[in-house]
Amino acid sequence: MSVNVFVNNIEISVDPRISVLQACEIAGFDVPRFCYHERLSVAGNCRMCLVEVEKAPKLAASCAMPLMPGMRIKTNSPAVRKAREGVLEFLLINHPLDCPICDQGGECDLQDQAMVYGSDRGRFREYKRAIEDKNCGPLVKTIMTRCIHCTRCVRFANEVAGIADLGTSGRGSQIEIGMYIEKLFKSEFSGNVIDLCPVGALTSKPYAFSARPWELKSVESIDTLDGVGSNIRVDIRGYEIMRVLPSLNEELNEEWLNDKSRFSFDGLKRQRLCDPLLKQNDKFVQISWLKAFDIILTKLKQSNNNVTGVVGSQCDMESAFLLKTLLSLFGKAKVSGVNKNLLTNIDFEYLYKFNTKISNIEMADSCLLIGVDPRKEAAIVNLHLRKHYVNEGFKVASIGSFLNLTYPCTHLGSTSNDVLSLTQGQHDFCKVLRKSKRPLIIFGTNFLDLFTENTARLIIDFIAHNTKVVSKDWNGINFLGAQASQVGCAEIGLSSDTQSDKKSFIYAIGDATIEKKDETCFVVYQGHQGNSNALKADLILPGSAYTEKEATFINIEGRAQKTQKVLLAPGKAKEDSAILSTIIQLVNEDVSIVNSKFTEIESFNTTKTNFFKKDLSSKFSFGKVQNEFLIASSVNNFYLADPISKASPTMTKCSKQLLSKNPFVI
């Protein structure tokens, strides 16, 4: 159903549920606004979007005005223009004239509208109002005198982030936006209020006084600090990253970005590996690449085919595949992924993917979380869950640690026996799952790490057969991997943990974790961060970070995405795939198959999801676990969950302040 309306005498047919402002945009006419945002509720308090509607007694706020059939709208009549000039004059009454030092300069909506509707002089002669700045934490800088009270930040905090800390106090000329009591803005998405603010009232503290937007070059890429693969825009000046902003992707992160992905890029400048290093007498000395390659080849030939590889969270698919290819030349080598106990039968995609897909979360009617904290492990997923709760009010329950998810969540228990009792129908939430047409069950990586493989499989199969979690058009079995390379490791057939075996040669890549090794074992560490894992190696090869290479990463739902090369790697560091390709070529092997391999990578198809054996669950009964154990999330500290964030001074400050009981004591 549609209605016909006229915008500046142009007839268009539109959905009657949209507003006048949206209809004007469809017709191709831009309407200025400050308070209106497509993903927030309508406030209608800036009055900048006034339009003239035929036969209406006065001008109407187009963002809050519903459409009527045959409505005639004028967006640039003399009356409209005069009203907007008056509104803008009122907004500028108390606004400071500090554009030359404001970080919003060049990207400021108020500047843009002042150029169109602003006057060349002010008529206000009284004293201007000044407001004390608020302390929102280490990420958001406030200059509240610039605030025009659009309330975008307030609505975002309450509606999207789920943190009801921001609000308004006072009335009229005394109105202020801030915290009701002195506290920090503790949200994983606090940085998004910087993007939402149409003026310079909220800006980035780490970015303050660093650059101007016209000095920056922007490159579209993806984030690799969690398994979601949020789309990002990296702004650089010269040879330095100045800021990271979200890039629009409706199926993943929409237009939001978590604070870790936004602010942790300063960790790329610290603790970097810039030269090949060889351990001699417990000290590392610089060596050439030729010598490093010679040592690797020598050690591989001396290994007696007793070699293994370890892939870390920052490893791209090309490098993981090349490592597997290299080690396979020296016997039946195993390469372990980021999961210690990844289910070995990786032929079934439902065992390691987020099968529902993030964009389909809003189709679910109930949700069960087992051993996972989506707020810490994949903040974007938690944002989608909250959005669905706000819109539909669906029920969420969890087994594991007590969770603070910004929306109600029923805690069903914390131990392995609570999971098994769920399969026996001993929880009230079992009734909810059975009645649900599209239930959503999300397992954490610790679920696979703590349970044995057979038990984990039986639990999954039992749930699948006793609920409607799997049907022809729905697969609600999901695994939430917190690491960027987790699904990619499974896609190319990496096995479970192999470090416990006695090996004579270990090749670790992508900032992988190296466990205790035999003294006779030779360890090669290839990564970009010099941390405790690098210290355990005998040979260190400087690799590249995700901003320094064009590489493929597969996110939790099986979506293949490529990072873009923003900067050159520092020093003598090289791209990870280039290092491994060189080693393979030195042993005279053909690497032409690598290019064709990755053309086969496709996104997961939710229609191919019914892999469960029939009547499997009826043949097994689950008793009590003799050695009961706790089920907890794999991520304890959101701000320090990966090698890059751990090296970031900004994330360290966030961890100390935002997670502290005394946040104002640094």
XYZ file of C-alpha atoms in Angstrom, residues 107 195 207 211-213 215-225 229-248 253 257 260-266 268-269 545-550 562-568 644:
62
model
C 32.590 17.821 9.639
C 29.746 10.358 15.358
C 42.108 12.279 18.461
C 44.375 16.473 12.480
C 41.765 18.095 10.288
C 39.412 15.993 8.146
C 44.166 16.344 5.732
C 43.132 12.698 5.974
C 43.019 9.910 3.448
C 40.318 7.288 4.037
C 40.549 3.552 3.289
C 37.677 1.067 3.689
C 38.644 -2.130 5.529
C 37.420 -4.604 8.155
C 38.092 -5.033 11.859
C 39.895 -8.175 13.071
C 39.809 -7.650 16.843
C 34.438 -8.511 11.113
C 32.835 -5.074 11.449
C 33.276 -2.820 8.445
C 35.515 0.151 9.230
C 37.058 3.232 7.667
C 40.679 3.941 8.482
C 41.749 7.585 8.232
C 45.472 8.201 7.785
C 47.731 11.214 7.460
C 51.086 10.485 5.924
C 52.317 7.259 7.493
C 50.183 7.329 10.628
C 46.678 6.152 11.478
C 44.753 9.070 12.957
C 41.378 7.459 13.633
C 39.139 4.495 12.872
C 35.443 5.035 12.117
C 32.552 2.659 11.329
C 31.587 1.951 7.758
C 27.955 1.204 6.889
C 27.528 -3.626 12.339
C 31.497 0.335 16.082
C 37.971 -1.475 21.178
C 37.837 -1.533 17.383
C 37.611 2.264 17.247
C 40.389 3.314 19.643
C 42.910 0.460 19.996
C 44.834 1.273 16.810
C 47.499 3.081 18.864
C 49.919 -0.929 16.412
C 52.691 1.598 17.111
C 49.035 -6.253 11.183
C 45.575 -6.190 9.609
C 46.063 -2.580 8.517
C 49.271 -3.459 6.643
C 48.124 -6.197 4.274
C 45.380 -7.192 1.878
C 39.231 -8.611 2.819
C 41.303 -6.151 4.763
C 42.949 -3.366 2.793
C 46.561 -2.265 2.933
C 46.471 1.096 4.670
C 50.137 1.491 5.631
C 53.444 -0.228 5.052
C 46.745 -5.253 19.684
